[in-house]
């Protein structure tokens, strides 16, 4: 199939040491030979693959001095012939080189088109491509690791092994249907139940890792809650190490939800400061209160802040709102001493947002109450909603099949098992039916 030459600036646009302009397609050398002139007196057509050549990158208006490398199909990222120009980084330079490539036989690549071609050419699975995008977008170490694990096909391999198990099951049913007189029925039913139970359990394990996976990828949402003046903005500043929120001692001045992020043990935590959860006649402030309530519902953890020297029924009311959620009760202003008004709320931790005392302990507590101890970065985590949905659907089909094994003919049960297989296949992006059938027959040569 014909594949047009596509070109794009592959590095971020801006002033930088080096930039990469990449061309992929059937004939990127046709484009390159019009604009790259190596120091060694040879044509780009004589380039040895994977070797950098120094030379002049010529546009219609200017020249740059840089490098060019040729990756020969299929040994390239896209699986196609690919050319990379390594020029100096700069908006005018890279745009000029791009324009030259466009007028020399390449068209502008669409978003993700290089990766899409890599997928079409079987260089990576769909979930691997998703991992790659996750890695590029990651702002925390844990995000990079989660993306990398997907990118390196960890999930696809796992899913493929589960699909193989299901394929075995389907093959045994096929045998059962075709050779009922061989009395395979009882044996195959037992194996079938065993294998399907194994697969659904494995799927369940993956599904239950989704929350952790999401935390690794997107970060954990933490809401700071407490009545006005308990020190939420001060705590946020202390955690973020800068004065983003406005600190004031007039009650109710934190009208917006001020947001910031910190990394604790390589995991990203998104912090939300809330306007005190209190009813207010002031329209702007009550908007803030509505927003606060919304954040409260979306938070993975609520840090409920108290000033015990100033404890009132208002604190008690807020506590009633949050006590059944994942909450950490924190007494602020410990620097003021232990003078306190009695109450029946259990304090998890005492801190001072002002002096910074116990702020590190608070960070540890936030981590423990959410992500928990001992993340195994090499574990199998589900990070994508799409994968979660596919696995949920697969599990539903397989569980249904399991529930029917004893009451329905196996060829009917096979329909749901096959649907389960198909849902799993959505993760890697594999196409379905023919592959299953081929697989079944290649494994079981029973003469058919
Ligand atoms: P918010 O309304 O909950 O956001 O509270 P603020 O952060 O604006 O703090 C209210 C007042 O309490 C300010 O005057 C802060 O300086 C003060 N404050 C905050 N944290 C502490 C603390 O740990 N110790 C003391 N002594 N004062 C604090």
mmCIF file of C-alpha atoms in Angstrom, residues 147-348:
data_model
loop_
_atom_site.group_PDB
_atom_site.id
_atom_site.type_symbol
_atom_site.label_atom_id
_atom_site.label_comp_id
_atom_site.label_asym_id
_atom_site.label_seq_id
_atom_site.Cartn_x
_atom_site.Cartn_y
_atom_site.Cartn_z
ATOM 1 C CA UNK A 147 3.443 5.166 30.744
ATOM 2 C CA UNK A 148 6.686 3.293 30.152
ATOM 3 C CA UNK A 149 5.236 0.041 31.422
ATOM 4 C CA UNK A 150 2.373 0.347 28.918
ATOM 5 C CA UNK A 151 4.683 1.483 26.149
ATOM 6 C CA UNK A 152 6.899 -1.556 26.623
ATOM 7 C CA UNK A 153 3.853 -3.795 26.121
ATOM 8 C CA UNK A 154 3.627 -5.024 29.698
ATOM 9 C CA UNK A 155 -0.158 -4.882 29.678
ATOM 10 C CA UNK A 156 -0.489 -6.211 26.153
ATOM 11 C CA UNK A 157 1.665 -9.217 27.070
ATOM 12 C CA UNK A 158 -0.455 -9.881 30.116
ATOM 13 C CA UNK A 159 -3.676 -9.547 28.143
ATOM 14 C CA UNK A 160 -2.335 -11.719 25.349
ATOM 15 C CA UNK A 161 -1.531 -14.465 27.858
ATOM 16 C CA UNK A 162 -5.116 -14.264 29.147
ATOM 17 C CA UNK A 163 -6.419 -14.372 25.589
ATOM 18 C CA UNK A 164 -4.315 -17.488 24.968
ATOM 19 C CA UNK A 165 -5.954 -19.163 27.934
ATOM 20 C CA UNK A 166 -9.374 -18.272 26.547
ATOM 21 C CA UNK A 167 -8.326 -19.560 23.149
ATOM 22 C CA UNK A 168 -7.509 -22.893 24.798
ATOM 23 C CA UNK A 169 -10.974 -22.932 26.296
ATOM 24 C CA UNK A 170 -12.585 -22.202 22.943
ATOM 25 C CA UNK A 171 -10.502 -24.892 21.307
ATOM 26 C CA UNK A 172 -11.597 -27.452 23.879
ATOM 27 C CA UNK A 173 -15.215 -26.514 23.223
ATOM 28 C CA UNK A 174 -14.607 -26.949 19.536
ATOM 29 C CA UNK A 175 -13.228 -30.396 20.207
ATOM 30 C CA UNK A 176 -16.167 -31.132 22.418
ATOM 31 C CA UNK A 177 -18.705 -30.152 19.801
ATOM 32 C CA UNK A 178 -17.025 -31.987 16.984
ATOM 33 C CA UNK A 179 -16.188 -35.179 18.840
ATOM 34 C CA UNK A 180 -18.900 -35.663 21.443
ATOM 35 C CA UNK A 181 -18.584 -39.444 21.049
ATOM 36 C CA UNK A 182 -15.025 -39.247 22.428
ATOM 37 C CA UNK A 183 -16.469 -38.361 25.794
ATOM 38 C CA UNK A 184 -14.345 -35.265 26.268
ATOM 39 C CA UNK A 185 -17.251 -33.449 27.756
ATOM 40 C CA UNK A 186 -16.606 -33.855 31.459
ATOM 41 C CA UNK A 187 -12.893 -33.204 31.298
ATOM 42 C CA UNK A 188 -13.243 -30.153 29.099
ATOM 43 C CA UNK A 189 -15.942 -28.675 31.303
ATOM 44 C CA UNK A 190 -13.727 -28.923 34.339
ATOM 45 C CA UNK A 191 -10.744 -27.419 32.551
ATOM 46 C CA UNK A 192 -12.989 -24.816 31.059
ATOM 47 C CA UNK A 193 -14.256 -23.669 34.454
ATOM 48 C CA UNK A 194 -10.746 -23.705 35.848
ATOM 49 C CA UNK A 195 -9.304 -21.643 32.996
ATOM 50 C CA UNK A 196 -12.153 -19.156 32.877
ATOM 51 C CA UNK A 197 -12.013 -18.666 36.634
ATOM 52 C CA UNK A 198 -8.290 -18.032 36.391
ATOM 53 C CA UNK A 199 -8.808 -15.426 33.650
ATOM 54 C CA UNK A 200 -11.660 -13.615 35.437
ATOM 55 C CA UNK A 201 -9.601 -13.511 38.638
ATOM 56 C CA UNK A 202 -6.666 -12.024 36.767
ATOM 57 C CA UNK A 203 -8.976 -9.464 35.155
ATOM 58 C CA UNK A 204 -10.388 -8.629 38.569
ATOM 59 C CA UNK A 205 -6.875 -8.037 39.898
ATOM 60 C CA UNK A 206 -6.181 -5.651 37.055
ATOM 61 C CA UNK A 207 -9.491 -3.860 37.555
ATOM 62 C CA UNK A 208 -8.772 -3.345 41.237
ATOM 63 C CA UNK A 209 -5.403 -1.789 40.389
ATOM 64 C CA UNK A 210 -7.100 0.958 38.389
ATOM 65 C CA UNK A 211 -7.332 3.448 41.241
ATOM 66 C CA UNK A 212 -3.624 3.155 41.959
ATOM 67 C CA UNK A 213 -2.873 3.273 38.247
ATOM 68 C CA UNK A 214 -4.880 6.462 37.893
ATOM 69 C CA UNK A 215 -3.056 7.963 40.854
ATOM 70 C CA UNK A 216 0.278 7.097 39.237
ATOM 71 C CA UNK A 217 -0.790 8.657 35.963
ATOM 72 C CA UNK A 218 -2.943 11.656 36.887
ATOM 73 C CA UNK A 219 -2.102 12.318 40.481
ATOM 74 C CA UNK A 220 -4.151 12.095 43.659
ATOM 75 C CA UNK A 221 -6.716 14.797 44.463
ATOM 76 C CA UNK A 222 -6.481 16.203 47.963
ATOM 77 C CA UNK A 223 -8.938 18.814 49.251
ATOM 78 C CA UNK A 224 -8.042 21.088 52.139
ATOM 79 C CA UNK A 225 -11.203 21.671 54.120
ATOM 80 C CA UNK A 226 -11.919 23.647 57.239
ATOM 81 C CA UNK A 227 -13.745 26.684 58.458
ATOM 82 C CA UNK A 228 -12.308 30.088 57.562
ATOM 83 C CA UNK A 229 -9.116 31.058 59.348
ATOM 84 C CA UNK A 230 -8.078 27.547 60.279
ATOM 85 C CA UNK A 231 -5.042 28.027 58.009
ATOM 86 C CA UNK A 232 -5.896 26.256 54.738
ATOM 87 C CA UNK A 233 -4.213 28.850 52.529
ATOM 88 C CA UNK A 234 -1.199 28.950 54.842
ATOM 89 C CA UNK A 235 -0.930 25.173 54.697
ATOM 90 C CA UNK A 236 -1.206 25.188 50.931
ATOM 91 C CA UNK A 237 1.578 27.757 50.748
ATOM 92 C CA UNK A 238 3.678 25.743 53.110
ATOM 93 C CA UNK A 239 3.187 22.599 51.029
ATOM 94 C CA UNK A 240 3.800 24.376 47.755
ATOM 95 C CA UNK A 241 6.657 26.502 49.124
ATOM 96 C CA UNK A 242 5.350 29.678 47.579
ATOM 97 C CA UNK A 243 2.675 32.265 48.083
ATOM 98 C CA UNK A 244 0.119 31.336 45.511
ATOM 99 C CA UNK A 245 -2.927 31.521 47.715
ATOM 100 C CA UNK A 246 -3.773 34.809 49.358
ATOM 101 C CA UNK A 247 -3.436 34.527 53.113
ATOM 102 C CA UNK A 248 -5.630 36.839 55.109
ATOM 103 C CA UNK A 249 -7.133 36.866 58.574
ATOM 104 C CA UNK A 250 -10.510 38.175 57.427
ATOM 105 C CA UNK A 251 -12.847 35.174 57.468
ATOM 106 C CA UNK A 252 -14.018 33.971 54.055
ATOM 107 C CA UNK A 253 -11.446 35.591 51.808
ATOM 108 C CA UNK A 254 -10.338 32.439 50.003
ATOM 109 C CA UNK A 255 -12.992 32.702 47.367
ATOM 110 C CA UNK A 256 -11.452 30.740 44.567
ATOM 111 C CA UNK A 257 -10.320 27.190 44.606
ATOM 112 C CA UNK A 258 -6.593 27.648 44.528
ATOM 113 C CA UNK A 259 -4.834 24.738 43.011
ATOM 114 C CA UNK A 260 -1.292 23.493 43.080
ATOM 115 C CA UNK A 261 0.584 20.220 42.834
ATOM 116 C CA UNK A 262 3.357 18.588 44.820
ATOM 117 C CA UNK A 263 5.202 15.319 44.388
ATOM 118 C CA UNK A 264 5.387 12.967 47.357
ATOM 119 C CA UNK A 265 7.564 9.890 46.814
ATOM 120 C CA UNK A 266 7.404 10.459 43.054
ATOM 121 C CA UNK A 267 3.599 10.570 42.958
ATOM 122 C CA UNK A 268 1.783 13.730 41.933
ATOM 123 C CA UNK A 269 -0.716 15.159 44.429
ATOM 124 C CA UNK A 270 -3.136 17.854 43.273
ATOM 125 C CA UNK A 271 -4.106 20.131 46.140
ATOM 126 C CA UNK A 272 -7.355 22.047 46.329
ATOM 127 C CA UNK A 273 -7.979 24.817 48.778
ATOM 128 C CA UNK A 274 -11.650 25.377 49.408
ATOM 129 C CA UNK A 275 -13.608 28.375 50.532
ATOM 130 C CA UNK A 276 -14.838 27.437 54.015
ATOM 131 C CA UNK A 277 -17.828 25.139 53.754
ATOM 132 C CA UNK A 278 -20.235 27.627 55.284
ATOM 133 C CA UNK A 279 -23.417 29.147 54.017
ATOM 134 C CA UNK A 280 -22.929 32.708 52.960
ATOM 135 C CA UNK A 281 -25.104 35.615 51.887
ATOM 136 C CA UNK A 282 -22.314 36.844 49.657
ATOM 137 C CA UNK A 283 -22.945 35.635 46.120
ATOM 138 C CA UNK A 284 -19.326 35.249 45.049
ATOM 139 C CA UNK A 285 -18.456 33.465 48.219
ATOM 140 C CA UNK A 286 -21.383 31.079 47.949
ATOM 141 C CA UNK A 287 -20.213 30.208 44.428
ATOM 142 C CA UNK A 288 -16.953 29.254 46.057
ATOM 143 C CA UNK A 289 -18.868 27.176 48.599
ATOM 144 C CA UNK A 290 -20.665 25.262 45.816
ATOM 145 C CA UNK A 291 -17.363 24.606 44.130
ATOM 146 C CA UNK A 292 -15.901 23.441 47.420
ATOM 147 C CA UNK A 293 -18.660 20.896 47.835
ATOM 148 C CA UNK A 294 -18.022 19.592 44.340
ATOM 149 C CA UNK A 295 -14.327 19.233 45.071
ATOM 150 C CA UNK A 296 -15.169 17.471 48.291
ATOM 151 C CA UNK A 297 -17.000 14.792 46.346
ATOM 152 C CA UNK A 298 -14.196 14.343 43.842
ATOM 153 C CA UNK A 299 -11.341 14.277 46.311
ATOM 154 C CA UNK A 300 -9.408 11.073 46.985
ATOM 155 C CA UNK A 301 -8.524 12.483 50.387
ATOM 156 C CA UNK A 302 -9.823 15.305 52.527
ATOM 157 C CA UNK A 303 -7.466 17.074 54.872
ATOM 158 C CA UNK A 304 -9.764 18.520 57.504
ATOM 159 C CA UNK A 305 -8.079 21.401 59.251
ATOM 160 C CA UNK A 306 -8.939 22.528 62.770
ATOM 161 C CA UNK A 307 -7.799 25.309 65.032
ATOM 162 C CA UNK A 308 -8.580 23.735 68.386
ATOM 163 C CA UNK A 309 -8.204 27.019 70.247
ATOM 164 C CA UNK A 310 -11.089 28.275 68.172
ATOM 165 C CA UNK A 311 -13.241 25.155 67.991
ATOM 166 C CA UNK A 312 -16.943 25.749 67.334
ATOM 167 C CA UNK A 313 -20.117 24.072 66.129
ATOM 168 C CA UNK A 314 -19.103 25.126 62.624
ATOM 169 C CA UNK A 315 -16.114 22.761 62.773
ATOM 170 C CA UNK A 316 -18.422 20.045 64.058
ATOM 171 C CA UNK A 317 -20.787 20.631 61.098
ATOM 172 C CA UNK A 318 -17.970 20.382 58.562
ATOM 173 C CA UNK A 319 -16.689 17.268 60.286
ATOM 174 C CA UNK A 320 -20.143 15.665 59.917
ATOM 175 C CA UNK A 321 -19.927 16.373 56.168
ATOM 176 C CA UNK A 322 -16.556 14.699 55.714
ATOM 177 C CA UNK A 323 -16.285 12.062 58.426
ATOM 178 C CA UNK A 324 -17.437 9.163 56.239
ATOM 179 C CA UNK A 325 -15.016 9.994 53.466
ATOM 180 C CA UNK A 326 -11.300 9.296 53.324
ATOM 181 C CA UNK A 327 -10.262 12.008 55.749
ATOM 182 C CA UNK A 328 -7.217 13.086 57.677
ATOM 183 C CA UNK A 329 -8.031 15.245 60.707
ATOM 184 C CA UNK A 330 -5.256 17.760 61.230
ATOM 185 C CA UNK A 331 -4.907 20.261 64.050
ATOM 186 C CA UNK A 332 -3.162 23.381 62.803
ATOM 187 C CA UNK A 333 -1.431 26.143 64.763
ATOM 188 C CA UNK A 334 0.311 23.752 67.173
ATOM 189 C CA UNK A 335 2.840 26.563 67.710
ATOM 190 C CA UNK A 336 0.175 28.388 69.736
ATOM 191 C CA UNK A 337 0.354 25.704 72.410
ATOM 192 C CA UNK A 338 -2.129 23.161 73.646
ATOM 193 C CA UNK A 339 -4.862 25.454 74.842
ATOM 194 C CA UNK A 340 -7.994 23.953 73.357
ATOM 195 C CA UNK A 341 -11.724 23.778 73.482
ATOM 196 C CA UNK A 342 -12.923 20.213 74.183
ATOM 197 C CA UNK A 343 -14.584 18.217 71.430
ATOM 198 C CA UNK A 344 -15.029 14.606 70.428
ATOM 199 C CA UNK A 345 -13.102 14.656 67.151
ATOM 200 C CA UNK A 346 -10.044 12.423 66.991
ATOM 201 C CA UNK A 347 -6.975 14.264 65.761
ATOM 202 C CA UNK A 348 -4.675 12.313 63.409
#
